[in-house]
Short mmCIF file of C-alpha atoms in Angstrom, two decimals:
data_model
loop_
_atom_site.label_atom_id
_atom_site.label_comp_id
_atom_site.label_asym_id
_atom_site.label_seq_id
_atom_site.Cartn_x
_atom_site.Cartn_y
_atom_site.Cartn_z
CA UNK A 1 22.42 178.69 -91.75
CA UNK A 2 20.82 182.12 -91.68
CA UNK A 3 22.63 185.30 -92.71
CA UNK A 4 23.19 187.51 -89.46
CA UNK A 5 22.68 191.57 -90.37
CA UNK A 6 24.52 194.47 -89.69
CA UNK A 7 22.00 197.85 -89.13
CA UNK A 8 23.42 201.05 -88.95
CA UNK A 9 20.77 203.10 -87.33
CA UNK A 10 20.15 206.93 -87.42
CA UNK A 11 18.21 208.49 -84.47
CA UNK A 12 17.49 211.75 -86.56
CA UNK A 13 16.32 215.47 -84.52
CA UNK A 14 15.56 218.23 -86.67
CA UNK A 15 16.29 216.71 -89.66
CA UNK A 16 20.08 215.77 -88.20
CA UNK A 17 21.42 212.10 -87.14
CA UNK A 18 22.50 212.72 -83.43
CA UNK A 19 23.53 210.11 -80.76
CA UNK A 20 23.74 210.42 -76.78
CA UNK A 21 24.27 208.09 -73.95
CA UNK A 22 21.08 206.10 -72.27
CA UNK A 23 19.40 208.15 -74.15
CA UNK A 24 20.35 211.45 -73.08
CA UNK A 25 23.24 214.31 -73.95
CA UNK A 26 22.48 214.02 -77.54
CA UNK A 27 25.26 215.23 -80.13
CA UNK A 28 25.20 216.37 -83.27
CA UNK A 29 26.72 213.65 -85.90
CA UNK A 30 25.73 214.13 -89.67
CA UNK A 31 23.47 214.65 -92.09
CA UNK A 32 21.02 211.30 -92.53
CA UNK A 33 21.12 211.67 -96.16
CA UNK A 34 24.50 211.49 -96.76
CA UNK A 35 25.15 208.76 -93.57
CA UNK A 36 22.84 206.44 -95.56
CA UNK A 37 23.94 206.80 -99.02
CA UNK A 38 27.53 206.09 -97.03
CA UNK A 39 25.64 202.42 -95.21
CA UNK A 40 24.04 200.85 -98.53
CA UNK A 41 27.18 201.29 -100.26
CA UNK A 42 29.53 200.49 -97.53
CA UNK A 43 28.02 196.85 -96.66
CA UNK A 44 25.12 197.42 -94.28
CA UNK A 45 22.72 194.88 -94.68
CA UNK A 46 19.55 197.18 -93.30
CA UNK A 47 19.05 200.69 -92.57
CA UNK A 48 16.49 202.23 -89.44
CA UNK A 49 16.05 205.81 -89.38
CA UNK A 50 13.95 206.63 -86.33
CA UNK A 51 12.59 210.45 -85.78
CA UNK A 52 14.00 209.94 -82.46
CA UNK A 53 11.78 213.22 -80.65
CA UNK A 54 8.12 212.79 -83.12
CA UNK A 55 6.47 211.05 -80.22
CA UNK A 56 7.60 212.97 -77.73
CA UNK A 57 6.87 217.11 -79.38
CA UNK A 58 3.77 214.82 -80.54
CA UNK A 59 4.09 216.06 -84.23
CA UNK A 60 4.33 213.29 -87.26
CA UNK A 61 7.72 212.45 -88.73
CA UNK A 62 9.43 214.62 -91.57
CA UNK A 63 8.49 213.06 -94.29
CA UNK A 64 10.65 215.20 -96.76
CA UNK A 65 13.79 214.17 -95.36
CA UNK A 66 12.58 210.34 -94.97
CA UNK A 67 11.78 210.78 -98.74
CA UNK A 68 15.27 212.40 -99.83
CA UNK A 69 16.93 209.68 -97.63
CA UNK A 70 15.20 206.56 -99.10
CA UNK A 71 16.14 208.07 -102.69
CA UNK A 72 19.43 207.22 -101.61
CA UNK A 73 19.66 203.64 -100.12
CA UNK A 74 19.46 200.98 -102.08
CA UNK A 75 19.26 198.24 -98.92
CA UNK A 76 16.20 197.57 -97.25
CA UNK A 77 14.64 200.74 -94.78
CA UNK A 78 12.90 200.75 -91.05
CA UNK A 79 11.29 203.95 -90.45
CA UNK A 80 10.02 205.04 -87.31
CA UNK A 81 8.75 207.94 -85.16
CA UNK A 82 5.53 209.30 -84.27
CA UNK A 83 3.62 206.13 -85.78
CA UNK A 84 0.60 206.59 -83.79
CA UNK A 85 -2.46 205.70 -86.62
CA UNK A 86 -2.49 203.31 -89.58
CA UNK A 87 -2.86 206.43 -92.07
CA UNK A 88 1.02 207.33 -90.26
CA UNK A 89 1.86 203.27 -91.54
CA UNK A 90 0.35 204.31 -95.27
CA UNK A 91 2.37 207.64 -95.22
CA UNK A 92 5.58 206.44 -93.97
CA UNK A 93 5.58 203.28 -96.53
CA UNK A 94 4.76 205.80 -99.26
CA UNK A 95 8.17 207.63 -98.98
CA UNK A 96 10.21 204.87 -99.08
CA UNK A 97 10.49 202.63 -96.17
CA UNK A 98 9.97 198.88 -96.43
CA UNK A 99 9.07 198.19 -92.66
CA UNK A 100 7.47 200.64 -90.25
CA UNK A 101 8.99 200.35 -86.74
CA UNK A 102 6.22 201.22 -84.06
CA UNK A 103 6.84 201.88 -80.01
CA UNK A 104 5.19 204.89 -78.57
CA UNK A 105 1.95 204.35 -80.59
CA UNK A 106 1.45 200.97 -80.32
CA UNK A 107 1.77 201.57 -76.04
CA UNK A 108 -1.52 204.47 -76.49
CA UNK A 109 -3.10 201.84 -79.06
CA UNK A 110 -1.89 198.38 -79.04
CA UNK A 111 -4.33 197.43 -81.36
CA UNK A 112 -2.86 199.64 -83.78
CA UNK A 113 -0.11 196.27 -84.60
CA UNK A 114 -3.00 194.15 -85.08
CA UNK A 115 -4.63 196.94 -87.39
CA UNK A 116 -1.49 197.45 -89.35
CA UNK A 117 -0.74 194.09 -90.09
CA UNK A 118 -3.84 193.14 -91.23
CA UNK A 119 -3.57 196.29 -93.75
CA UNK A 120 -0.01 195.94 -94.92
CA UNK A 121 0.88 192.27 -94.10
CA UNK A 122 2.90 191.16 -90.68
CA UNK A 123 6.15 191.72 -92.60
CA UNK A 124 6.30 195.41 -92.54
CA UNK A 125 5.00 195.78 -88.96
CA UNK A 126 8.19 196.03 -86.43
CA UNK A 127 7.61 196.42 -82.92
CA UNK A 128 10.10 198.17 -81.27
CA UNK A 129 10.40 198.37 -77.13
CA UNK A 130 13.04 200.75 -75.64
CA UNK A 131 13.65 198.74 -72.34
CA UNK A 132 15.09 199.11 -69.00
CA UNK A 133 15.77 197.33 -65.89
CA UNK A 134 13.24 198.91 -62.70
CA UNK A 135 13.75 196.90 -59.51
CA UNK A 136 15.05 194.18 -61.44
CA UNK A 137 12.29 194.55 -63.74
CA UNK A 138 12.61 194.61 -67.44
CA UNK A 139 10.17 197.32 -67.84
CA UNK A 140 8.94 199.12 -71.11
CA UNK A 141 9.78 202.78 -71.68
CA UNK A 142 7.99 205.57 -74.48
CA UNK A 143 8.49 208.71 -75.78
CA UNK A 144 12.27 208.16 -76.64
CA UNK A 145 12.94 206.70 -73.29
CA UNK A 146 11.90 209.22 -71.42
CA UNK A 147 8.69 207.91 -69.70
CA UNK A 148 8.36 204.43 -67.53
CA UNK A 149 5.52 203.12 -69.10
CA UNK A 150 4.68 200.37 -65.76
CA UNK A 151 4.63 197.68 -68.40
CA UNK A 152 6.83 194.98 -68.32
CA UNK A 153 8.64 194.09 -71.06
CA UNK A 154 8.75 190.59 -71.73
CA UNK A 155 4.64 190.52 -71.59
CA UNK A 156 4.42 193.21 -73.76
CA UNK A 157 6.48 191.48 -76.19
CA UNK A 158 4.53 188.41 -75.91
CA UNK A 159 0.97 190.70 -76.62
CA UNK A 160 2.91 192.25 -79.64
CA UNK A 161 3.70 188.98 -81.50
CA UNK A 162 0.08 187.44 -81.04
CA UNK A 163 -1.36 191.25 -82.21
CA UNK A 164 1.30 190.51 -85.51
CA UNK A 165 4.50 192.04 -85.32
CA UNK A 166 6.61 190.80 -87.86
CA UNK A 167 10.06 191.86 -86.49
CA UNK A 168 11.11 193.12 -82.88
CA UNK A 169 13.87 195.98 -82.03
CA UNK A 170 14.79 195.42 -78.16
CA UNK A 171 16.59 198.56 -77.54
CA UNK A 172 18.36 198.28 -73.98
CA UNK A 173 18.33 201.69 -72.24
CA UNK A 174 21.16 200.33 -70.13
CA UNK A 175 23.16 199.92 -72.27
CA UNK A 176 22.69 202.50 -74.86
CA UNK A 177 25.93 204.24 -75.88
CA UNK A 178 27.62 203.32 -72.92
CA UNK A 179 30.16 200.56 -75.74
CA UNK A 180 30.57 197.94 -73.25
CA UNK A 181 28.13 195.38 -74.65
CA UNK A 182 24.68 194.46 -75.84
CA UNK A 183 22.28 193.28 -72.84
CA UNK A 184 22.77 189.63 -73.47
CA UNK A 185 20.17 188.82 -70.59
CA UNK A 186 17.75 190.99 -71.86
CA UNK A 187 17.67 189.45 -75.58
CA UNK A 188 18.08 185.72 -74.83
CA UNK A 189 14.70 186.33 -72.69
CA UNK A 190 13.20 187.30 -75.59
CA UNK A 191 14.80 185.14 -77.72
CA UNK A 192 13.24 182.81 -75.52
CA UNK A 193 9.54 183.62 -76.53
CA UNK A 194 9.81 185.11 -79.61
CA UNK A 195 8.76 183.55 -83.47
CA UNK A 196 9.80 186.27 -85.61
CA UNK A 197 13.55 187.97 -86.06
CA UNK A 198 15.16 190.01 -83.23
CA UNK A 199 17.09 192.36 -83.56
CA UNK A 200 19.39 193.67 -80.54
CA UNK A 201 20.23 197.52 -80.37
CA UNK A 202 22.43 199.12 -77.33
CA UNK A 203 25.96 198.64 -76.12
CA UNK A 204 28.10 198.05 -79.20
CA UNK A 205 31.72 199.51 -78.48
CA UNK A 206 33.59 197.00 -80.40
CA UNK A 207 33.72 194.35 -82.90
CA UNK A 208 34.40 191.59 -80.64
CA UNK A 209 30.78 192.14 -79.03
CA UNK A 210 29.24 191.98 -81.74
CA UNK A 211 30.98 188.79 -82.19
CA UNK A 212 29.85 187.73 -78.28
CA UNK A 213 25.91 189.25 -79.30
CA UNK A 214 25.70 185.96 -82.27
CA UNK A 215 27.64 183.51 -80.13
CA UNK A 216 25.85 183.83 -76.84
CA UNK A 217 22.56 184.35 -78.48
CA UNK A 218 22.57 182.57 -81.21
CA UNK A 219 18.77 183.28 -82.17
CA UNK A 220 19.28 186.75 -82.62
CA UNK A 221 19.08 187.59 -86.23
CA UNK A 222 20.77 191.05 -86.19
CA UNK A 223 22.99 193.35 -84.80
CA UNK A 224 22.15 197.47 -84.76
CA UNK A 225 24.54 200.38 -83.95
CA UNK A 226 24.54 203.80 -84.21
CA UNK A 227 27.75 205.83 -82.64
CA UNK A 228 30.57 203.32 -83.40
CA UNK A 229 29.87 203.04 -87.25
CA UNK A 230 28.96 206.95 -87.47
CA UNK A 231 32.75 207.91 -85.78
CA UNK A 232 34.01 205.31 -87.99
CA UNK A 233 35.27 203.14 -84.90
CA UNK A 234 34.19 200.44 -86.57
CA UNK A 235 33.80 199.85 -90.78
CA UNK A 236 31.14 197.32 -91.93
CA UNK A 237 33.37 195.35 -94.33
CA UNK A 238 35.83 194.84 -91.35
CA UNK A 239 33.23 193.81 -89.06
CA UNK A 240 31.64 191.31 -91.16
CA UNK A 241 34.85 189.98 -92.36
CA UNK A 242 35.83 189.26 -88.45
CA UNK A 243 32.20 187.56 -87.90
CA UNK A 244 32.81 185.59 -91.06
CA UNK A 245 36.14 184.12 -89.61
CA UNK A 246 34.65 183.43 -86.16
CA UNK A 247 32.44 180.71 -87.80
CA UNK A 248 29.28 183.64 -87.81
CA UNK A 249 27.55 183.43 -91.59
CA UNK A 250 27.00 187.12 -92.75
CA UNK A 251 26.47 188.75 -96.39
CA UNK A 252 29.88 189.87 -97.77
#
């Protein structure tokens, strides 16, 4: 049976892990550095640190405090934010991350996946789509959610996986921060098409959905929060203990 994960993830502005509500009202939470050496010794699994406003001030992503962060997690690391060239992939790998997580850049270039996989292997290539429901459309979002893209989502997932993306982040903007849920709909549809992991982001509030996320979609491979482990609503070790006696297999 595989392992499910638990990712904390830090949407990081000005050098400072912040959080908001369908993407918007952003708060000031804590310093990354210190949130991450707190996650790879407190159980996570996985770490993402995204650079949360890069794409959309158009700038690359602070490298010096990716660098100072990675120094102090010990757990695998997803970095995005402001990936827009393969040089960005090369630069971002080279102070510390594992995987590079790609969303804005790949919508201006999608043939920067393709590019980047073939350079660094499919494995450290992660698509990431921030996604949200237009006319009853899933429909795919950029620069931080701020901008409808007109693409719609589930085809742009299926043109990511065929370009090589080795891992997929479906962030719901529906459900973002609001803590009643992940968008079960939206991930068993791409559950439905997809060959690599998927990992669901938006709508955690409590422990019991993450416990509804792996039940109800079984094929997702990992669960990612942000607000409800960084207020300490919910510890890691007390999550994954809960999963473990509801019949879920996770690393203790």
């Amino acid at each position: 049976m595989i392992t499910k994960r638990i990712i904390p993830c830090l949407d990081v502005r000005n050098g400072r892990v912040v959080k908001g509500t369908n993407f918007l009202g952003l708060n000031d939470v804590d310093s990354p550095v210190k949130l991450a050496a707190e996650y790879s010794a407190g159980g996570a699994d996985e770490l993402v640190f995204y650079d949360i406003t890069a794409s959309f001030e158009e700038r690359k992503l602070f490298a010096d405090i990716l660098r100072e962060t990675a120094s102090n997690v010990f757990i695998p690391l997803t970095v995005g934010g402001g990936i827009n060239t393969v040089d960005d992939f090369s630069r971002v790998l080279e102070s510390g991350a594992d995987k590079v997580s790609v969303n804005s850049g790949a919508i201006r270039n999608p043939a920067l996946i393709y590019e980047a996989a073939k350079k660094f292997g499919s494995q450290c290539v992660v698509l990431s789509a921030d996604i949200k429901r237009v006319d009853n459309k899933f429909m795919v979002f950029a620069k931080g959610g701020r901008e409808n893209t007109g693409i719609e989502a589930i085809q742009w997932i299926k043109n990511g996986l065929e370009s090589g993306a080795g891992e997929l982040v479906i962030n719901s903007i529906d459900t973002d921060g609001v803590r009643n849920g992940f968008d079960i709909e939206l991930l068993q549809k791409v559950c439905d098409i997809s060959s690599v992991p998927v990992i669901a982001s938006g709508g955690a509030g409590t422990v019991q959905h993450f416990i509804d996320l792996f039940k109800e979609v079984p094929n997702v491979d990992a669960g990612l929060a942000a607000s409800v482990f960084h207020f300490g609503d919910i510890k890691i070790c007390d999550l994954k203990n809960e999963l473990k006696n509801n019949g879920i297999n996770v690393r203790i």
